[in-house]
Short mmCIF file of C-alpha atoms (C1' of nucleotides) in Angstrom, two decimals:
data_model
loop_
_atom_site.label_atom_id
_atom_site.label_comp_id
_atom_site.label_asym_id
_atom_site.label_seq_id
_atom_site.Cartn_x
_atom_site.Cartn_y
_atom_site.Cartn_z
CA UNK A 300 -67.19 17.79 -23.84
CA UNK A 301 -66.09 19.19 -27.17
CA UNK A 302 -69.54 19.08 -28.59
CA UNK A 303 -70.19 20.63 -31.96
CA UNK A 304 -71.75 23.75 -30.45
CA UNK A 305 -68.99 25.04 -28.16
CA UNK A 306 -66.47 27.55 -29.45
CA UNK A 307 -63.72 24.94 -29.41
CA UNK A 308 -66.07 22.43 -30.94
CA UNK A 309 -66.85 24.79 -33.74
CA UNK A 310 -63.22 25.37 -34.51
CA UNK A 311 -62.71 21.61 -34.40
CA UNK A 312 -65.64 20.98 -36.68
CA UNK A 313 -64.24 23.57 -39.04
CA UNK A 314 -60.91 21.83 -39.22
CA UNK A 315 -62.53 18.47 -39.65
CA UNK A 316 -64.63 19.81 -42.46
CA UNK A 317 -61.59 21.40 -44.08
CA UNK A 318 -59.71 18.15 -43.88
CA UNK A 319 -62.55 16.26 -45.52
CA UNK A 320 -62.83 18.78 -48.36
CA UNK A 321 -59.07 18.81 -48.84
CA UNK A 322 -58.96 15.03 -48.85
CA UNK A 323 -61.61 14.90 -51.57
CA UNK A 324 -59.74 17.44 -53.70
CA UNK A 325 -56.23 16.07 -53.34
CA UNK A 326 -57.19 12.43 -53.59
CA UNK A 327 -59.05 13.20 -56.83
CA UNK A 328 -55.92 14.70 -58.29
CA UNK A 329 -53.23 12.40 -56.95
CA UNK A 330 -55.04 9.20 -56.18
CA UNK A 331 -55.36 7.70 -52.69
CA UNK A 332 -52.05 5.87 -52.60
CA UNK A 333 -49.90 8.71 -53.84
CA UNK A 334 -51.55 11.17 -51.46
CA UNK A 335 -49.77 11.52 -48.12
CA UNK A 336 -51.29 12.74 -44.90
CA UNK A 337 -48.94 15.69 -45.18
CA UNK A 338 -50.41 16.58 -48.59
CA UNK A 339 -53.93 16.72 -47.18
CA UNK A 340 -52.85 18.60 -44.08
CA UNK A 341 -51.10 21.23 -46.18
CA UNK A 342 -54.10 21.62 -48.50
CA UNK A 343 -56.40 22.00 -45.47
CA UNK A 344 -53.96 24.34 -43.74
CA UNK A 345 -53.82 22.12 -40.69
CA UNK A 346 -50.58 21.03 -38.99
CA UNK A 347 -49.58 17.54 -40.01
CA UNK A 348 -49.49 15.90 -36.62
CA UNK A 349 -52.90 17.33 -35.79
CA UNK A 350 -54.60 15.31 -38.43
CA UNK A 351 -54.62 12.22 -36.29
CA UNK A 352 -56.74 13.97 -33.75
CA UNK A 353 -59.57 13.97 -36.29
CA UNK A 354 -58.90 10.81 -38.23
CA UNK A 355 -57.29 7.78 -36.68
CA UNK A 356 -55.95 6.31 -39.93
CA UNK A 357 -55.28 7.38 -43.46
CA UNK A 358 -58.06 5.10 -44.69
CA UNK A 359 -60.54 7.06 -42.61
CA UNK A 360 -59.53 10.11 -44.58
CA UNK A 361 -59.98 8.28 -47.85
CA UNK A 362 -63.41 7.17 -46.68
CA UNK A 363 -64.16 10.79 -45.79
CA UNK A 364 -63.15 11.86 -49.30
CA UNK A 365 -65.55 9.31 -50.68
CA UNK A 366 -68.25 10.64 -48.37
CA UNK A 367 -67.64 14.14 -49.67
CA UNK A 368 -68.19 12.97 -53.21
CA UNK A 369 -71.42 11.29 -52.12
CA UNK A 370 -72.49 14.54 -50.50
CA UNK A 371 -71.78 16.53 -53.66
CA UNK A 372 -73.78 14.01 -55.66
CA UNK A 373 -76.77 14.28 -53.36
CA UNK A 374 -76.56 18.07 -53.54
CA UNK A 375 -76.75 17.85 -57.30
CA UNK A 376 -79.56 15.34 -57.54
CA UNK A 377 -81.41 17.28 -54.89
CA UNK A 378 -81.33 20.36 -57.12
CA UNK A 379 -82.33 18.33 -60.18
CA UNK A 380 -85.28 16.82 -58.30
CA UNK A 381 -86.86 20.22 -58.27
CA UNK A 382 -87.35 20.04 -62.03
CA UNK A 383 -90.80 18.73 -62.95
CA UNK A 384 -89.77 16.58 -65.92
CA UNK A 385 -87.54 13.54 -65.33
CA UNK A 386 -86.17 13.79 -68.85
CA UNK A 387 -85.07 17.34 -68.15
CA UNK A 388 -83.46 16.16 -64.96
CA UNK A 389 -81.37 13.64 -66.86
CA UNK A 390 -80.44 16.15 -69.52
CA UNK A 391 -79.36 18.63 -66.87
CA UNK A 392 -77.32 15.90 -65.25
CA UNK A 393 -75.48 15.35 -68.52
CA UNK A 394 -75.03 19.09 -68.79
CA UNK A 395 -73.48 19.16 -65.32
CA UNK A 396 -71.05 16.43 -66.34
CA UNK A 397 -70.08 18.34 -69.45
CA UNK A 398 -69.62 21.48 -67.32
CA UNK A 399 -66.94 19.62 -65.40
CA UNK A 400 -65.12 18.63 -68.58
CA UNK A 401 -61.84 20.37 -67.87
CA UNK A 402 -61.46 18.73 -64.50
CA UNK A 403 -62.53 15.38 -65.92
CA UNK A 404 -60.05 15.64 -68.79
CA UNK A 405 -57.24 16.13 -66.30
CA UNK A 406 -58.25 13.84 -63.43
CA UNK A 407 -61.28 11.83 -64.47
CA UNK A 408 -64.54 11.38 -62.57
CA UNK A 409 -63.78 11.77 -58.85
CA UNK A 410 -65.89 8.83 -57.79
CA UNK A 411 -65.11 6.63 -60.78
CA UNK A 412 -61.38 6.92 -60.58
CA UNK A 413 -61.42 6.41 -56.84
CA UNK A 414 -63.55 3.30 -57.32
CA UNK A 415 -61.02 1.95 -59.82
CA UNK A 416 -58.18 2.49 -57.37
CA UNK A 417 -59.95 1.01 -54.37
CA UNK A 418 -61.07 -2.02 -56.36
CA UNK A 419 -57.42 -3.03 -56.68
CA UNK A 420 -57.18 -3.54 -52.93
CA UNK A 421 -57.69 -6.90 -51.29
CA UNK A 422 -61.39 -7.32 -50.62
CA UNK A 423 -63.03 -6.51 -47.37
CA UNK A 424 -62.15 -2.86 -47.08
CA UNK A 425 -63.02 0.43 -48.74
CA UNK A 426 -63.54 -1.24 -52.10
CA UNK A 427 -67.20 -1.87 -51.37
CA UNK A 428 -67.81 1.70 -50.23
CA UNK A 429 -66.90 3.14 -53.65
CA UNK A 430 -69.41 0.80 -55.22
CA UNK A 431 -72.09 2.17 -52.90
CA UNK A 432 -71.56 5.76 -54.06
CA UNK A 433 -71.85 4.69 -57.66
CA UNK A 434 -75.00 2.76 -56.76
CA UNK A 435 -76.40 5.99 -55.36
CA UNK A 436 -76.09 7.66 -58.76
CA UNK A 437 -77.30 4.58 -60.57
CA UNK A 438 -80.42 4.35 -58.43
CA UNK A 439 -81.31 7.97 -58.90
CA UNK A 440 -80.93 7.72 -62.66
CA UNK A 441 -82.98 4.52 -62.71
CA UNK A 442 -85.76 6.34 -60.89
CA UNK A 443 -85.91 8.98 -63.59
CA UNK A 444 -86.19 6.40 -66.37
CA UNK A 445 -88.87 4.60 -64.39
CA UNK A 446 -90.86 7.83 -64.02
CA UNK A 447 -90.71 8.14 -67.79
CA UNK A 448 -92.39 4.75 -67.94
CA UNK A 449 -89.54 3.17 -69.94
CA UNK A 450 -88.87 -0.58 -69.82
CA UNK A 451 -85.71 -1.87 -68.11
CA UNK A 452 -84.93 1.39 -66.29
CA UNK A 453 -82.05 -0.33 -64.52
CA UNK A 454 -80.38 -1.22 -67.79
CA UNK A 455 -80.93 2.28 -69.12
CA UNK A 456 -79.29 3.65 -65.98
CA UNK A 457 -76.26 1.40 -66.50
CA UNK A 458 -76.04 2.63 -70.06
CA UNK A 459 -76.17 6.32 -69.15
CA UNK A 460 -73.84 6.16 -66.19
CA UNK A 461 -71.56 3.76 -68.05
CA UNK A 462 -71.35 6.21 -70.96
CA UNK A 463 -70.42 8.94 -68.50
CA UNK A 464 -67.70 6.89 -66.88
CA UNK A 465 -66.41 5.80 -70.27
CA UNK A 466 -66.22 9.27 -71.73
CA UNK A 467 -64.58 10.60 -68.59
CA UNK A 468 -61.95 7.93 -68.75
CA UNK A 469 -61.26 8.56 -72.45
CA UNK A 470 -61.21 12.30 -72.03
CA UNK A 471 -58.75 11.80 -69.20
CA UNK A 472 -56.52 9.34 -71.05
CA UNK A 473 -56.48 11.54 -74.15
CA UNK A 474 -56.34 14.75 -72.15
CA UNK A 475 -59.12 16.12 -74.32
CA UNK A 476 -62.21 17.89 -72.80
CA UNK A 477 -63.69 17.90 -76.29
CA UNK A 478 -64.54 14.25 -75.81
CA UNK A 479 -66.86 15.17 -73.01
CA UNK A 480 -68.43 17.93 -75.06
CA UNK A 481 -69.14 15.78 -78.07
CA UNK A 482 -70.14 12.59 -76.32
CA UNK A 483 -72.29 14.66 -73.97
CA UNK A 484 -74.15 16.07 -76.93
CA UNK A 485 -74.66 12.52 -78.16
CA UNK A 486 -76.12 11.51 -74.82
CA UNK A 487 -78.51 14.46 -74.83
CA UNK A 488 -79.70 13.45 -78.29
CA UNK A 489 -80.18 9.89 -77.09
CA UNK A 490 -82.28 11.03 -74.15
CA UNK A 491 -84.41 13.10 -76.49
CA UNK A 492 -84.92 10.19 -78.79
CA UNK A 493 -86.28 7.92 -76.11
CA UNK A 494 -90.08 7.49 -75.94
CA UNK A 495 -91.97 7.84 -72.69
CA UNK A 496 -93.51 10.79 -70.83
CA UNK A 497 -94.15 11.85 -67.29
CA UNK A 498 -96.95 9.98 -65.59
CA UNK A 499 -98.68 12.50 -63.39
CA UNK B 193 -22.33 -10.21 -76.19
CA UNK B 194 -25.45 -11.59 -74.61
CA UNK B 195 -27.37 -11.46 -77.84
CA UNK B 196 -30.82 -13.02 -78.02
CA UNK B 197 -29.55 -16.11 -79.82
CA UNK B 198 -26.91 -17.45 -77.45
CA UNK B 199 -27.82 -20.01 -74.79
CA UNK B 200 -27.30 -17.48 -72.02
CA UNK B 201 -29.14 -14.85 -74.05
CA UNK B 202 -32.07 -17.20 -74.48
CA UNK B 203 -32.27 -17.84 -70.77
CA UNK B 204 -32.08 -14.13 -70.16
CA UNK B 205 -34.74 -13.37 -72.75
CA UNK B 206 -36.94 -15.98 -71.11
CA UNK B 207 -36.63 -14.33 -67.75
CA UNK B 208 -37.21 -10.90 -69.21
CA UNK B 209 -40.28 -12.16 -70.94
CA UNK B 210 -41.53 -13.82 -67.80
CA UNK B 211 -41.03 -10.61 -65.88
CA UNK B 212 -43.00 -8.61 -68.42
CA UNK B 213 -45.87 -11.07 -68.40
CA UNK B 214 -45.89 -11.20 -64.60
CA UNK B 215 -45.80 -7.41 -64.40
CA UNK B 216 -48.84 -7.18 -66.67
CA UNK B 217 -50.73 -9.71 -64.62
CA UNK B 218 -49.88 -8.46 -61.15
CA UNK B 219 -50.21 -4.78 -61.97
CA UNK B 220 -53.65 -5.44 -63.43
CA UNK B 221 -54.76 -6.99 -60.15
CA UNK B 222 -53.03 -4.79 -57.61
CA UNK B 223 -52.44 -1.56 -59.43
CA UNK B 224 -48.99 -0.13 -60.15
CA UNK B 225 -48.43 1.62 -56.84
CA UNK B 226 -49.44 -1.26 -54.64
CA UNK B 227 -47.36 -3.71 -56.62
CA UNK B 228 -43.84 -4.20 -55.29
CA UNK B 229 -40.84 -5.40 -57.24
CA UNK B 230 -40.91 -8.41 -54.97
CA UNK B 231 -44.49 -9.20 -56.00
CA UNK B 232 -43.53 -9.28 -59.65
CA UNK B 233 -40.35 -11.24 -59.02
CA UNK B 234 -42.29 -13.88 -57.09
CA UNK B 235 -44.97 -14.13 -59.79
CA UNK B 236 -42.28 -14.55 -62.46
CA UNK B 237 -40.29 -16.95 -60.31
CA UNK B 238 -37.19 -14.79 -60.48
CA UNK B 239 -35.07 -13.81 -57.47
CA UNK B 240 -35.87 -10.34 -56.27
CA UNK B 241 -32.46 -8.76 -56.63
CA UNK B 242 -32.09 -10.13 -60.14
CA UNK B 243 -34.92 -8.02 -61.44
CA UNK B 244 -32.68 -4.96 -61.62
CA UNK B 245 -30.52 -6.70 -64.11
CA UNK B 246 -33.37 -6.60 -66.60
CA UNK B 247 -35.14 -3.41 -65.58
CA UNK B 248 -33.33 -0.46 -64.11
CA UNK B 249 -36.35 1.02 -62.35
CA UNK B 250 -39.82 0.02 -61.29
CA UNK B 251 -41.30 2.39 -63.81
CA UNK B 252 -39.61 0.46 -66.58
CA UNK B 253 -41.51 -2.58 -65.37
CA UNK B 254 -44.79 -0.66 -65.38
CA UNK B 255 -44.04 0.50 -68.90
CA UNK B 256 -43.31 -3.11 -69.85
CA UNK B 257 -46.70 -4.14 -68.43
CA UNK B 258 -48.34 -1.49 -70.56
CA UNK B 259 -46.43 -2.83 -73.56
CA UNK B 260 -47.71 -6.34 -72.85
CA UNK B 261 -51.27 -5.08 -72.93
CA UNK B 262 -50.56 -3.31 -76.24
CA UNK B 263 -49.17 -6.57 -77.60
CA UNK B 264 -52.25 -8.52 -76.52
CA UNK B 265 -54.44 -5.91 -78.15
CA UNK B 266 -52.54 -6.13 -81.44
CA UNK B 267 -52.77 -9.91 -81.30
CA UNK B 268 -56.54 -9.64 -80.98
CA UNK B 269 -57.06 -7.04 -83.69
CA UNK B 270 -54.72 -9.01 -85.90
CA UNK B 271 -57.00 -12.03 -85.60
CA UNK B 272 -60.11 -9.95 -86.15
CA UNK B 273 -58.60 -8.35 -89.27
CA UNK B 274 -58.84 -11.74 -90.95
CA UNK B 275 -62.63 -11.50 -90.94
CA UNK B 276 -63.97 -10.05 -94.20
CA UNK B 277 -66.73 -7.89 -92.76
CA UNK B 278 -65.77 -4.91 -90.54
CA UNK B 279 -69.09 -5.12 -88.73
CA UNK B 280 -68.33 -8.72 -87.82
CA UNK B 281 -64.90 -7.64 -86.61
CA UNK B 282 -66.49 -5.14 -84.23
CA UNK B 283 -69.09 -7.61 -83.04
CA UNK B 284 -66.36 -10.12 -82.34
CA UNK B 285 -64.45 -7.49 -80.47
CA UNK B 286 -67.43 -6.95 -78.21
CA UNK B 287 -67.73 -10.70 -77.81
CA UNK B 288 -64.10 -10.86 -76.76
CA UNK B 289 -64.74 -8.18 -74.14
CA UNK B 290 -67.72 -10.06 -72.82
CA UNK B 291 -65.66 -13.21 -72.71
CA UNK B 292 -63.34 -11.50 -70.26
CA UNK B 293 -66.23 -10.46 -68.02
CA UNK B 294 -65.15 -12.30 -64.91
CA UNK B 295 -61.71 -10.73 -64.93
CA UNK B 296 -63.22 -7.33 -65.75
CA UNK B 297 -65.72 -7.59 -62.93
CA UNK B 298 -62.90 -8.20 -60.48
CA UNK B 299 -60.13 -5.98 -61.78
CA UNK B 300 -61.53 -3.85 -64.59
CA UNK B 301 -60.04 -3.37 -68.06
CA UNK B 302 -56.26 -3.84 -67.83
CA UNK B 303 -55.41 -0.88 -69.97
CA UNK B 304 -58.23 1.39 -68.77
CA UNK B 305 -57.55 0.99 -65.08
CA UNK B 306 -53.81 1.43 -65.61
CA UNK B 307 -54.50 4.61 -67.58
CA UNK B 308 -56.63 5.90 -64.72
CA UNK B 309 -53.86 5.27 -62.26
CA UNK B 310 -51.06 6.71 -64.38
CA UNK B 311 -53.09 9.82 -65.14
CA UNK B 312 -52.88 10.72 -61.45
CA UNK B 313 -49.17 11.17 -61.68
CA UNK B 314 -47.51 14.49 -62.31
CA UNK B 315 -47.34 14.95 -66.08
CA UNK B 316 -44.34 14.17 -68.15
CA UNK B 317 -44.03 10.48 -67.41
CA UNK B 318 -45.85 7.25 -68.13
CA UNK B 319 -49.23 9.01 -68.15
CA UNK B 320 -48.94 9.72 -71.86
CA UNK B 321 -47.99 6.14 -72.67
CA UNK B 322 -51.28 4.77 -71.37
CA UNK B 323 -53.13 7.18 -73.63
CA UNK B 324 -51.19 5.84 -76.58
CA UNK B 325 -52.34 2.28 -76.00
CA UNK B 326 -55.97 3.39 -75.81
CA UNK B 327 -55.41 5.39 -78.99
CA UNK B 328 -54.28 2.16 -80.65
CA UNK B 329 -57.66 0.58 -79.91
CA UNK B 330 -59.53 3.72 -80.81
CA UNK B 331 -57.82 3.97 -84.18
CA UNK B 332 -58.46 0.37 -85.05
CA UNK B 333 -62.15 0.70 -84.22
CA UNK B 334 -62.39 3.92 -86.18
CA UNK B 335 -60.96 2.17 -89.22
CA UNK B 336 -63.72 -0.42 -89.06
CA UNK B 337 -66.44 2.24 -88.93
CA UNK B 338 -64.82 4.05 -91.82
CA UNK B 339 -64.76 0.87 -93.87
CA UNK B 340 -68.47 0.61 -93.26
CA UNK B 341 -68.76 4.05 -94.84
CA UNK B 342 -70.34 5.59 -91.76
CA UNK B 343 -70.07 9.29 -91.01
CA UNK B 344 -67.93 10.48 -88.06
CA UNK B 345 -66.11 7.18 -87.59
CA UNK B 346 -63.92 8.81 -84.92
CA UNK B 347 -66.92 9.71 -82.83
CA UNK B 348 -68.40 6.26 -83.25
CA UNK B 349 -65.13 4.79 -82.07
CA UNK B 350 -65.19 7.00 -78.97
CA UNK B 351 -68.73 5.82 -78.32
CA UNK B 352 -67.94 2.13 -78.64
CA UNK B 353 -64.67 2.17 -76.69
CA UNK B 354 -66.19 4.53 -74.14
CA UNK B 355 -69.07 2.17 -73.64
CA UNK B 356 -66.60 -0.66 -73.08
CA UNK B 357 -64.59 1.31 -70.54
CA UNK B 358 -67.76 2.43 -68.80
CA UNK B 359 -69.27 -1.01 -68.52
CA UNK B 360 -65.99 -2.46 -67.32
CA UNK B 361 -65.77 0.17 -64.62
CA UNK B 362 -69.33 -0.40 -63.48
CA UNK B 363 -69.00 -4.17 -63.57
CA UNK B 364 -65.86 -3.80 -61.49
CA UNK B 365 -67.36 -1.36 -58.97
CA UNK B 366 -70.49 -3.46 -58.58
CA UNK B 367 -68.56 -6.73 -58.77
CA UNK B 368 -71.12 -8.02 -61.29
CA UNK B 369 -70.04 -9.70 -64.54
CA UNK B 370 -73.69 -9.61 -65.61
CA UNK B 371 -73.24 -5.93 -66.39
CA UNK B 372 -70.74 -6.88 -69.11
CA UNK B 373 -73.08 -9.55 -70.43
CA UNK B 374 -76.11 -7.33 -70.71
CA UNK B 375 -74.41 -4.15 -71.88
CA UNK B 376 -72.40 -6.19 -74.33
CA UNK B 377 -75.61 -7.50 -75.86
CA UNK B 378 -76.81 -3.93 -76.11
CA UNK B 379 -73.66 -2.95 -77.99
CA UNK B 380 -74.06 -5.83 -80.39
CA UNK B 381 -77.60 -4.74 -81.09
CA UNK B 382 -76.40 -1.23 -81.65
CA UNK B 383 -73.78 -2.35 -84.14
CA UNK B 384 -76.43 -4.33 -86.03
CA UNK B 385 -78.73 -1.34 -86.15
CA UNK B 386 -76.16 0.91 -87.81
CA UNK B 387 -76.47 1.41 -91.58
CA UNK B 388 -73.50 1.02 -93.90
CA UNK B 389 -71.94 -1.90 -95.71
CA UNK B 390 -68.52 -3.01 -96.80
CA UNK B 391 -67.20 -1.10 -99.77
CA UNK B 392 -65.29 -3.61 -101.86
"C1'" DG C 134 -57.27 20.55 -28.18
"C1'" DT C 135 -52.87 21.63 -30.59
"C1'" DC C 136 -48.51 20.55 -32.24
"C1'" DT C 137 -43.34 18.56 -32.48
"C1'" DA C 138 -40.28 15.03 -32.45
"C1'" DT C 139 -39.59 10.59 -33.32
"C1'" DA C 140 -40.27 5.50 -33.59
"C1'" DC C 141 -41.25 2.07 -36.89
"C1'" DG C 142 -41.83 -0.39 -41.10
"C1'" DG C 143 -41.66 -1.08 -45.84
"C1'" DA C 144 -40.15 -0.54 -50.52
"C1'" DG C 145 -36.81 0.93 -54.16
"C1'" DA C 146 -32.41 0.73 -55.32
"C1'" DT C 147 -27.22 -0.55 -54.99
"C1'" DA C 148 -22.76 -3.01 -53.86
"C1'" DG C 149 -20.43 -6.57 -54.49
"C1'" DA C 150 -19.73 -11.84 -53.72
"C1'" DC C 151 -20.28 -15.80 -56.52
"C1'" DG D 126 -25.14 -13.34 -65.59
"C1'" DT D 127 -27.06 -14.49 -60.98
"C1'" DC D 128 -28.25 -13.49 -56.39
"C1'" DT D 129 -27.79 -11.76 -51.24
"C1'" DA D 130 -27.28 -8.37 -48.06
"C1'" DT D 131 -27.95 -3.94 -47.08
"C1'" DC D 132 -28.40 1.11 -47.52
"C1'" DT D 133 -31.56 4.80 -47.69
"C1'" DC D 134 -35.56 7.28 -48.00
"C1'" DC D 135 -40.20 8.29 -47.02
"C1'" DG D 136 -44.70 7.81 -45.10
"C1'" DT D 137 -47.73 6.20 -41.30
"C1'" DA D 138 -48.51 6.44 -36.82
"C1'" DT D 139 -47.50 7.43 -31.83
"C1'" DA D 140 -45.70 9.64 -27.53
"C1'" DG D 141 -45.93 13.19 -25.03
"C1'" DA D 142 -44.89 18.40 -24.25
"C1'" DC D 143 -47.59 22.51 -24.33
#
DNA sequence: GTCTATACGGAGATAGAC
DNA sequence: GTCTATCTCCGTATAGAC
């Protein structure tokens, strides 16, 4: 009953999907703690009480928001993977970050800021999940550096992703998208300056 | 009445100071939203209801926590200013960050994570204050780069502080102090590689 | 499956005794 | 100045009608 193919199931799936998307959006802007179930329901255009039919607890909604961010990330890296040159992939990644500069200057990196918030909770909950999403990005970046044949690809990945998280945080704290623009350009230059070539 | 010199005033000032210190400590670990007045009162060993004699609202306590972090920062830069070489000052700053790696791996940078949280609030409140504290650090670092006679000292400051914020966030999300250790070493190497010398 | 009304708990803030 | 008791609001979660 209520499978994802029936007409009711489709409507249900639609609402569920809307709730997940809304959770991702609203939690990014307000933070998990300050976001109420009512906020998410309103943003998803779903009646408040109905939410609990799809998600048993608020934390499940926060986890869903995190999942949405992971999905977006995989969508992006999936597109980048179609480029032949790993260096170009990384440069396009930086470009994508810079393209989000206005949102970042107002609310920070969606995954990064959520990770910061969840890490303040007592261990044994969602805190680990946020780390996993960041690991996802870290691993993908590391793979690109490895393909370029560079030494310590894992350290290089930490440097690149760290720089992104740092510039997002500063752009956010200073409310200045220009920080993303200028530091992004610096990162692009750094990527260009690195030795290494595709091994094919 | 109740000036800071009288015996009662001294007791009061002591409690106030204890509350500020406790607020800084607890808010760093739990985040501002998840921290209750009771949490801070307990940590400061002050009866709950008494807190409102010293701080009219919870936000005043959060602001006080921010002020404590600013004070700590000025204490540190004050010590570093005694070193003759600006490059040494910056390297010692990095060393100080690395020295805090265990705390950073568990709870992140006190100021950075608080800024992230406050930036999720509707504008016109404490969100700007957090930016000011980060500006304090940024300006001090910029001054060092300028003393070294390097071009774009403001951009270099964003790079260095951004790298610190980024590595703190990653160390925190991955729960790995080693990130601070290794990325800190990278930063030290970077500082050494920069041209420029003291102009005296 | 959908939605309303409400129970429940927790946290910020206040009144007022000491 | 110090502290207890309590008021009040708000958000999560549930019960149960439709």
